[in-house]
Amino acid sequence: MAEEKTHEYRTEELAEAAGIPVRTLRFYRERKLLPPPRREGRIAWYDEHHLARLRTIAALLERGHTLGGIAELTAAFEHGRDVGQLGELLGIGWSEETPVRLTPEALADFFEGEVTPENLAASLDLGYLAVDGDEIVHVSRRLLEVSSALVREGVPLAAVLETGRRVREHADAMAALFTELISAHLAQDALPRLRPLAKSVVEAELTMAMDRLLASGAPGAAGAPGTAGAAGTAGAPEAPGACEGQDPSS
Protein backbone atom coordinates (compact mmCIF):
# COMPACT_ATOMS: atom_id res chain seq x y z
CA MET A 1 0.00 0.00 0.00
CA ALA A 2 2.77 2.44 0.94
CA GLU A 3 4.63 1.70 -2.29
CA GLU A 4 1.55 2.57 -4.38
CA LYS A 5 1.27 5.98 -2.70
CA THR A 6 4.93 6.79 -3.35
CA HIS A 7 5.22 5.32 -6.84
CA GLU A 8 7.55 7.43 -8.95
CA TYR A 9 8.37 7.60 -12.65
CA ARG A 10 11.44 8.55 -14.61
CA THR A 11 10.82 10.92 -17.52
CA GLU A 12 10.45 8.16 -20.10
CA GLU A 13 8.18 6.10 -17.82
CA LEU A 14 5.89 9.05 -17.14
CA ALA A 15 5.62 9.89 -20.82
CA GLU A 16 4.73 6.28 -21.61
CA ALA A 17 2.11 6.14 -18.83
CA ALA A 18 0.54 9.35 -20.10
CA GLY A 19 0.67 8.26 -23.74
CA ILE A 20 2.71 11.21 -24.95
CA PRO A 21 6.19 11.61 -26.45
CA VAL A 22 9.04 12.52 -24.12
CA ARG A 23 9.57 15.76 -26.02
CA THR A 24 5.97 16.76 -25.29
CA LEU A 25 6.48 16.08 -21.59
CA ARG A 26 9.59 18.28 -21.60
CA PHE A 27 7.71 20.99 -23.48
CA TYR A 28 4.93 20.95 -20.85
CA ARG A 29 7.53 21.21 -18.12
CA GLU A 30 9.16 24.19 -19.85
CA ARG A 31 5.75 25.86 -20.14
CA LYS A 32 5.27 25.28 -16.38
CA LEU A 33 2.20 23.16 -16.99
CA LEU A 34 3.74 20.57 -14.65
CA PRO A 35 5.09 21.08 -11.12
CA PRO A 36 8.85 20.55 -10.86
CA PRO A 37 9.92 16.92 -10.40
CA ARG A 38 11.88 15.64 -7.46
CA ARG A 39 15.59 15.65 -8.28
CA GLU A 40 18.03 12.95 -7.32
CA GLY A 41 21.32 13.95 -8.87
CA ARG A 42 20.67 14.20 -12.60
CA ILE A 43 17.53 12.06 -12.46
CA ALA A 44 14.08 13.66 -12.40
CA TRP A 45 11.42 11.70 -10.52
CA TYR A 46 7.71 12.26 -11.12
CA ASP A 47 4.72 10.93 -9.14
CA GLU A 48 1.02 10.20 -9.57
CA HIS A 49 0.16 13.91 -9.29
CA HIS A 50 2.24 14.63 -12.39
CA LEU A 51 0.50 11.80 -14.24
CA ALA A 52 -2.92 13.13 -13.21
CA ARG A 53 -1.93 16.60 -14.43
CA LEU A 54 -0.86 15.22 -17.82
CA ARG A 55 -4.19 13.41 -18.18
CA THR A 56 -6.02 16.61 -17.29
CA ILE A 57 -4.04 18.54 -19.91
CA ALA A 58 -4.92 15.93 -22.53
CA ALA A 59 -8.61 16.02 -21.59
CA LEU A 60 -8.75 19.84 -21.72
CA LEU A 61 -6.97 19.90 -25.09
CA GLU A 62 -9.61 17.48 -26.41
CA ARG A 63 -12.27 19.93 -25.22
CA GLY A 64 -10.77 22.76 -27.25
CA HIS A 65 -8.67 24.56 -24.63
CA THR A 66 -5.34 26.00 -25.74
CA LEU A 67 -2.08 25.34 -23.92
CA GLY A 68 -1.94 29.00 -22.96
CA GLY A 69 -5.44 28.82 -21.51
CA ILE A 70 -4.61 25.60 -19.65
CA ALA A 71 -1.53 27.28 -18.16
CA GLU A 72 -3.68 30.15 -16.89
CA LEU A 73 -6.27 27.75 -15.46
CA THR A 74 -3.52 25.73 -13.78
CA ALA A 75 -2.08 28.85 -12.18
CA ALA A 76 -5.51 29.85 -10.91
CA PHE A 77 -6.07 26.38 -9.43
CA GLU A 78 -2.68 26.35 -7.74
CA HIS A 79 -3.31 29.75 -6.15
CA GLY A 80 -6.88 28.88 -5.15
CA ARG A 81 -8.08 28.16 -1.64
CA ASP A 82 -7.73 24.62 -0.41
CA VAL A 83 -10.62 22.69 1.11
CA GLY A 84 -9.47 23.49 4.63
CA GLN A 85 -10.07 27.19 4.01
CA LEU A 86 -13.50 26.80 2.43
CA GLY A 87 -15.56 26.45 5.59
CA GLU A 88 -13.78 29.39 7.18
CA LEU A 89 -14.37 31.53 4.09
CA LEU A 90 -18.10 30.81 3.93
CA GLY A 91 -18.64 30.63 7.68
CA ILE A 92 -19.92 27.06 7.30
CA GLY A 93 -20.13 25.05 10.49
CA TRP A 94 -23.21 22.89 10.01
CA SER A 95 -24.09 23.38 6.38
CA GLU A 96 -26.77 21.25 4.75
CA GLU A 97 -25.11 21.63 1.36
CA THR A 98 -23.46 18.65 -0.31
CA PRO A 99 -19.97 19.33 -1.73
CA VAL A 100 -19.08 17.87 -5.13
CA ARG A 101 -15.64 16.61 -6.10
CA LEU A 102 -14.66 17.22 -9.72
CA THR A 103 -11.67 16.81 -11.97
CA PRO A 104 -10.74 19.94 -13.93
CA GLU A 105 -12.04 18.30 -17.12
CA ALA A 106 -15.37 17.44 -15.44
CA LEU A 107 -15.73 21.08 -14.41
CA ALA A 108 -15.08 22.08 -18.03
CA ASP A 109 -17.88 19.73 -19.11
CA PHE A 110 -20.34 21.35 -16.69
CA PHE A 111 -19.66 24.81 -18.15
CA GLU A 112 -18.64 24.10 -21.73
CA GLY A 113 -16.62 26.97 -23.16
CA GLU A 114 -17.12 29.10 -20.02
CA VAL A 115 -14.29 27.86 -17.77
CA THR A 116 -11.98 30.82 -18.30
CA PRO A 117 -9.27 32.04 -15.91
CA GLU A 118 -11.49 35.04 -15.06
CA ASN A 119 -14.53 32.92 -14.23
CA LEU A 120 -12.40 30.45 -12.32
CA ALA A 121 -10.85 33.25 -10.27
CA ALA A 122 -14.32 34.64 -9.51
CA SER A 123 -15.55 31.19 -8.41
CA LEU A 124 -12.52 30.72 -6.16
CA ASP A 125 -12.99 34.21 -4.73
CA LEU A 126 -16.66 33.54 -3.94
CA GLY A 127 -15.74 30.28 -2.30
CA TYR A 128 -17.79 28.16 -4.68
CA LEU A 129 -14.63 26.22 -5.58
CA ALA A 130 -11.66 24.97 -3.61
CA VAL A 131 -8.67 22.85 -4.54
CA ASP A 132 -7.90 19.47 -2.96
CA GLY A 133 -4.81 17.92 -4.55
CA ASP A 134 -5.67 17.07 -8.15
CA GLU A 135 -9.39 17.58 -7.59
CA ILE A 136 -11.69 20.57 -7.38
CA VAL A 137 -14.42 20.75 -4.74
CA HIS A 138 -17.60 22.71 -5.39
CA VAL A 139 -19.21 23.78 -2.13
CA SER A 140 -22.80 22.97 -3.16
CA ARG A 141 -24.28 20.42 -5.55
CA ARG A 142 -27.44 22.52 -5.83
CA LEU A 143 -25.56 25.68 -6.77
CA LEU A 144 -23.41 23.73 -9.24
CA GLU A 145 -26.46 22.24 -10.95
CA VAL A 146 -28.36 25.55 -11.07
CA SER A 147 -25.35 27.44 -12.42
CA SER A 148 -24.78 24.78 -15.07
CA ALA A 149 -28.46 24.85 -16.06
CA LEU A 150 -28.41 28.64 -16.47
CA VAL A 151 -25.27 28.43 -18.64
CA ARG A 152 -26.94 25.76 -20.81
CA GLU A 153 -29.89 28.14 -21.22
CA GLY A 154 -27.52 30.75 -22.62
CA VAL A 155 -26.69 32.89 -19.58
CA PRO A 156 -22.95 33.73 -19.49
CA LEU A 157 -21.19 32.18 -16.51
CA ALA A 158 -19.68 35.57 -15.63
CA ALA A 159 -23.22 36.97 -15.23
CA VAL A 160 -24.28 33.97 -13.15
CA LEU A 161 -21.29 34.48 -10.83
CA GLU A 162 -21.92 38.20 -10.49
CA THR A 163 -25.53 37.49 -9.58
CA GLY A 164 -24.31 34.89 -7.10
CA ARG A 165 -22.17 37.56 -5.47
CA ARG A 166 -25.19 39.86 -5.14
CA VAL A 167 -27.42 37.04 -3.90
CA ARG A 168 -24.80 36.25 -1.23
CA GLU A 169 -25.05 39.81 0.07
CA HIS A 170 -28.85 39.68 0.30
CA ALA A 171 -28.83 36.17 1.77
CA ASP A 172 -26.41 37.31 4.48
CA ALA A 173 -28.72 40.23 5.26
CA MET A 174 -31.78 37.96 5.49
CA ALA A 175 -29.91 35.51 7.72
CA ALA A 176 -28.94 38.40 9.99
CA LEU A 177 -32.57 39.56 10.19
CA PHE A 178 -33.82 36.13 11.21
CA THR A 179 -30.98 35.72 13.73
CA GLU A 180 -31.81 39.09 15.28
CA LEU A 181 -35.48 38.09 15.53
CA ILE A 182 -34.69 34.84 17.32
CA SER A 183 -32.05 36.41 19.57
CA ALA A 184 -34.39 39.20 20.63
CA HIS A 185 -37.24 36.91 21.67
CA LEU A 186 -35.86 33.40 22.23
CA ALA A 187 -32.80 31.64 23.53
CA GLN A 188 -29.84 31.61 21.18
CA ASP A 189 -29.84 27.80 21.02
CA ALA A 190 -33.26 27.95 19.31
CA LEU A 191 -31.67 29.18 16.08
CA PRO A 192 -30.55 25.80 14.66
CA ARG A 193 -33.95 24.28 15.46
CA LEU A 194 -35.88 27.14 13.81
CA ARG A 195 -33.59 27.43 10.80
CA PRO A 196 -36.09 25.66 8.48
CA LEU A 197 -38.63 28.40 9.25
CA ALA A 198 -36.26 31.02 7.83
CA LYS A 199 -35.83 28.97 4.67
CA SER A 200 -39.61 28.68 4.29
CA VAL A 201 -40.04 32.45 4.66
CA VAL A 202 -37.39 33.15 2.01
CA GLU A 203 -38.87 30.64 -0.42
CA ALA A 204 -42.42 31.96 0.06
CA GLU A 205 -41.39 35.61 -0.30
CA LEU A 206 -39.29 34.84 -3.38
CA THR A 207 -42.18 32.96 -4.98
CA MET A 208 -44.58 35.85 -4.37
CA ALA A 209 -42.01 38.38 -5.58
CA MET A 210 -41.57 36.45 -8.83
CA ASP A 211 -45.35 36.22 -9.19
CA ARG A 212 -45.66 40.00 -8.79
CA LEU A 213 -42.94 40.63 -11.38
CA LEU A 214 -44.50 38.25 -13.90
CA ALA A 215 -47.99 39.68 -13.33
CA SER A 216 -46.78 43.24 -13.75
CA GLY A 217 -45.05 42.50 -17.06
CA ALA A 218 -41.97 44.30 -15.77
CA PRO A 219 -39.00 44.55 -18.17
CA GLY A 220 -36.68 41.63 -17.54
CA ALA A 221 -39.45 39.45 -16.12
CA ALA A 222 -40.71 38.92 -19.66
CA GLY A 223 -37.19 38.64 -21.09
CA ALA A 224 -37.45 41.90 -23.02
CA PRO A 225 -34.43 42.86 -25.17
CA GLY A 226 -31.88 45.02 -23.42
CA THR A 227 -32.71 43.79 -19.92
CA ALA A 228 -30.37 41.91 -17.65
CA GLY A 229 -32.76 39.08 -16.86
CA ALA A 230 -30.78 36.36 -15.15
CA ALA A 231 -27.80 38.63 -14.62
CA GLY A 232 -29.93 40.67 -12.20
CA THR A 233 -28.61 44.09 -13.17
CA ALA A 234 -31.54 45.93 -14.66
CA GLY A 235 -35.20 46.83 -14.53
CA ALA A 236 -36.69 44.86 -11.65
CA PRO A 237 -36.83 46.17 -8.07
CA GLU A 238 -33.59 45.55 -6.21
CA ALA A 239 -34.64 43.16 -3.44
CA PRO A 240 -36.74 40.70 -5.49
CA GLY A 241 -34.26 40.74 -8.35
CA ALA A 242 -31.28 40.11 -6.14
CA CYS A 243 -33.00 37.33 -4.25
CA GLU A 244 -33.91 35.45 -7.43
CA GLY A 245 -31.01 33.05 -6.95
CA GLN A 246 -31.86 32.36 -3.30
CA ASP A 247 -34.18 29.44 -3.94
CA PRO A 248 -31.52 26.98 -5.09
CA SER A 249 -29.13 27.88 -2.28
CA SER A 250 -31.65 28.23 0.51
PDB file of N, CA and C in Angstrom, residues 186-224:
ATOM      1  N   LEU A 186     -36.034  34.778  21.805  1.00  0.00           N
ATOM      2  CA  LEU A 186     -35.864  33.402  22.229  1.00  0.00           C
ATOM      3  C   LEU A 186     -34.415  33.160  22.624  1.00  0.00           C
ATOM      4  N   ALA A 187     -34.168  32.001  23.194  1.00  0.00           N
ATOM      5  CA  ALA A 187     -32.800  31.637  23.535  1.00  0.00           C
ATOM      6  C   ALA A 187     -31.981  31.423  22.274  1.00  0.00           C
ATOM      7  N   GLN A 188     -30.705  31.712  22.346  1.00  0.00           N
ATOM      8  CA  GLN A 188     -29.836  31.608  21.176  1.00  0.00           C
ATOM      9  C   GLN A 188     -29.792  30.189  20.619  1.00  0.00           C
ATOM     10  N   ASP A 189     -29.923  29.178  21.502  1.00  0.00           N
ATOM     11  CA  ASP A 189     -29.837  27.798  21.020  1.00  0.00           C
ATOM     12  C   ASP A 189     -31.074  27.370  20.240  1.00  0.00           C
ATOM     13  N   ALA A 190     -32.075  28.264  20.116  1.00  0.00           N
ATOM     14  CA  ALA A 190     -33.256  27.948  19.311  1.00  0.00           C
ATOM     15  C   ALA A 190     -32.990  28.140  17.822  1.00  0.00           C
ATOM     16  N   LEU A 191     -31.923  28.843  17.483  1.00  0.00           N
ATOM     17  CA  LEU A 191     -31.669  29.182  16.077  1.00  0.00           C
ATOM     18  C   LEU A 191     -31.494  27.956  15.185  1.00  0.00           C
ATOM     19  N   PRO A 192     -30.665  26.974  15.545  1.00  0.00           N
ATOM     20  CA  PRO A 192     -30.550  25.796  14.659  1.00  0.00           C
ATOM     21  C   PRO A 192     -31.879  25.063  14.475  1.00  0.00           C
ATOM     22  N   ARG A 193     -32.667  24.989  15.537  1.00  0.00           N
ATOM     23  CA  ARG A 193     -33.951  24.276  15.463  1.00  0.00           C
ATOM     24  C   ARG A 193     -34.949  24.999  14.571  1.00  0.00           C
ATOM     25  N   LEU A 194     -34.904  26.346  14.570  1.00  0.00           N
ATOM     26  CA  LEU A 194     -35.879  27.137  13.807  1.00  0.00           C
ATOM     27  C   LEU A 194     -35.360  27.552  12.432  1.00  0.00           C
ATOM     28  N   ARG A 195     -34.172  27.094  12.102  1.00  0.00           N
ATOM     29  CA  ARG A 195     -33.586  27.432  10.799  1.00  0.00           C
ATOM     30  C   ARG A 195     -34.509  27.100   9.625  1.00  0.00           C
ATOM     31  N   PRO A 196     -35.187  25.946   9.610  1.00  0.00           N
ATOM     32  CA  PRO A 196     -36.088  25.659   8.484  1.00  0.00           C
ATOM     33  C   PRO A 196     -37.187  26.691   8.295  1.00  0.00           C
ATOM     34  N   LEU A 197     -37.599  27.380   9.385  1.00  0.00           N
ATOM     35  CA  LEU A 197     -38.631  28.404   9.245  1.00  0.00           C
ATOM     36  C   LEU A 197     -38.117  29.574   8.407  1.00  0.00           C
ATOM     37  N   ALA A 198     -36.848  29.934   8.615  1.00  0.00           N
ATOM     38  CA  ALA A 198     -36.264  31.025   7.833  1.00  0.00           C
ATOM     39  C   ALA A 198     -36.226  30.655   6.359  1.00  0.00           C
ATOM     40  N   LYS A 199     -35.869  29.413   6.059  1.00  0.00           N
ATOM     41  CA  LYS A 199     -35.833  28.970   4.667  1.00  0.00           C
ATOM     42  C   LYS A 199     -37.222  29.018   4.043  1.00  0.00           C
ATOM     43  N   SER A 200     -38.243  28.648   4.813  1.00  0.00           N
ATOM     44  CA  SER A 200     -39.611  28.684   4.295  1.00  0.00           C
ATOM     45  C   SER A 200     -40.051  30.107   4.003  1.00  0.00           C
ATOM     46  N   VAL A 201     -39.683  31.039   4.879  1.00  0.00           N
ATOM     47  CA  VAL A 201     -40.038  32.446   4.664  1.00  0.00           C
ATOM     48  C   VAL A 201     -39.400  32.966   3.382  1.00  0.00           C
ATOM     49  N   VAL A 202     -38.101  32.671   3.204  1.00  0.00           N
ATOM     50  CA  VAL A 202     -37.393  33.154   2.014  1.00  0.00           C
ATOM     51  C   VAL A 202     -38.000  32.561   0.746  1.00  0.00           C
ATOM     52  N   GLU A 203     -38.286  31.272   0.758  1.00  0.00           N
ATOM     53  CA  GLU A 203     -38.866  30.639  -0.425  1.00  0.00           C
ATOM     54  C   GLU A 203     -40.242  31.209  -0.758  1.00  0.00           C
ATOM     55  N   ALA A 204     -41.079  31.409   0.288  1.00  0.00           N
ATOM     56  CA  ALA A 204     -42.418  31.959   0.059  1.00  0.00           C
ATOM     57  C   ALA A 204     -42.354  33.388  -0.467  1.00  0.00           C
ATOM     58  N   GLU A 205     -41.500  34.211   0.138  1.00  0.00           N
ATOM     59  CA  GLU A 205     -41.392  35.611  -0.300  1.00  0.00           C
ATOM     60  C   GLU A 205     -40.831  35.698  -1.709  1.00  0.00           C
ATOM     61  N   LEU A 206     -39.843  34.840  -2.034  1.00  0.00           N
ATOM     62  CA  LEU A 206     -39.286  34.839  -3.382  1.00  0.00           C
ATOM     63  C   LEU A 206     -40.342  34.432  -4.403  1.00  0.00           C
ATOM     64  N   THR A 207     -41.112  33.414  -4.065  1.00  0.00           N
ATOM     65  CA  THR A 207     -42.175  32.964  -4.976  1.00  0.00           C
ATOM     66  C   THR A 207     -43.174  34.077  -5.243  1.00  0.00           C
ATOM     67  N   MET A 208     -43.607  34.764  -4.184  1.00  0.00           N
ATOM     68  CA  MET A 208     -44.578  35.849  -4.365  1.00  0.00           C
ATOM     69  C   MET A 208     -43.964  37.027  -5.108  1.00  0.00           C
ATOM     70  N   ALA A 209     -42.676  37.294  -4.870  1.00  0.00           N
ATOM     71  CA  ALA A 209     -42.013  38.384  -5.579  1.00  0.00           C
ATOM     72  C   ALA A 209     -41.934  38.089  -7.079  1.00  0.00           C
ATOM     73  N   MET A 210     -41.602  36.838  -7.417  1.00  0.00           N
ATOM     74  CA  MET A 210     -41.566  36.455  -8.825  1.00  0.00           C
ATOM     75  C   MET A 210     -42.956  36.520  -9.450  1.00  0.00           C
ATOM     76  N   ASP A 211     -43.975  36.124  -8.695  1.00  0.00           N
ATOM     77  CA  ASP A 211     -45.354  36.220  -9.189  1.00  0.00           C
ATOM     78  C   ASP A 211     -45.717  37.661  -9.486  1.00  0.00           C
ATOM     79  N   ARG A 212     -45.341  38.576  -8.581  1.00  0.00           N
ATOM     80  CA  ARG A 212     -45.663  39.999  -8.793  1.00  0.00           C
ATOM     81  C   ARG A 212     -44.953  40.537 -10.029  1.00  0.00           C
ATOM     82  N   LEU A 213     -43.690  40.155 -10.210  1.00  0.00           N
ATOM     83  CA  LEU A 213     -42.944  40.635 -11.378  1.00  0.00           C
ATOM     84  C   LEU A 213     -43.564  40.116 -12.679  1.00  0.00           C
ATOM     85  N   LEU A 214     -43.910  38.840 -12.694  1.00  0.00           N
ATOM     86  CA  LEU A 214     -44.500  38.252 -13.900  1.00  0.00           C
ATOM     87  C   LEU A 214     -45.862  38.858 -14.193  1.00  0.00           C
ATOM     88  N   ALA A 215     -46.657  39.109 -13.140  1.00  0.00           N
ATOM     89  CA  ALA A 215     -47.994  39.679 -13.332  1.00  0.00           C
ATOM     90  C   ALA A 215     -47.939  41.125 -13.806  1.00  0.00           C
ATOM     91  N   SER A 216     -46.881  41.829 -13.371  1.00  0.00           N
ATOM     92  CA  SER A 216     -46.779  43.241 -13.749  1.00  0.00           C
ATOM     93  C   SER A 216     -46.225  43.436 -15.150  1.00  0.00           C
ATOM     94  N   GLY A 217     -45.657  42.368 -15.731  1.00  0.00           N
ATOM     95  CA  GLY A 217     -45.049  42.496 -17.056  1.00  0.00           C
ATOM     96  C   GLY A 217     -43.832  43.390 -17.042  1.00  0.00           C
ATOM     97  N   ALA A 218     -43.130  43.424 -15.901  1.00  0.00           N
ATOM     98  CA  ALA A 218     -41.965  44.297 -15.770  1.00  0.00           C
ATOM     99  C   ALA A 218     -40.875  43.895 -16.747  1.00  0.00           C
ATOM    100  N   PRO A 219     -40.123  44.888 -17.293  1.00  0.00           N
ATOM    101  CA  PRO A 219     -39.001  44.548 -18.166  1.00  0.00           C
ATOM    102  C   PRO A 219     -38.043  43.607 -17.447  1.00  0.00           C
ATOM    103  N   GLY A 220     -37.558  42.615 -18.151  1.00  0.00           N
ATOM    104  CA  GLY A 220     -36.676  41.627 -17.538  1.00  0.00           C
ATOM    105  C   GLY A 220     -37.455  40.399 -17.123  1.00  0.00           C
ATOM    106  N   ALA A 221     -38.626  40.597 -16.499  1.00  0.00           N
ATOM    107  CA  ALA A 221     -39.452  39.453 -16.118  1.00  0.00           C
ATOM    108  C   ALA A 221     -39.963  38.733 -17.352  1.00  0.00           C
ATOM    109  N   ALA A 222     -40.220  39.516 -18.424  1.00  0.00           N
ATOM    110  CA  ALA A 222     -40.706  38.920 -19.664  1.00  0.00           C
ATOM    111  C   ALA A 222     -39.571  38.640 -20.639  1.00  0.00           C
ATOM    112  N   GLY A 223     -38.335  38.898 -20.224  1.00  0.00           N
ATOM    113  CA  GLY A 223     -37.186  38.641 -21.091  1.00  0.00           C
ATOM    114  C   GLY A 223     -37.076  39.639 -22.224  1.00  0.00           C
ATOM    115  N   ALA A 224     -37.503  40.894 -21.973  1.00  0.00           N
ATOM    116  CA  ALA A 224     -37.450  41.905 -23.024  1.00  0.00           C
ATOM    117  C   ALA A 224     -36.019  42.203 -23.425  1.00  0.00           C
TER     118      ALA A 224
END
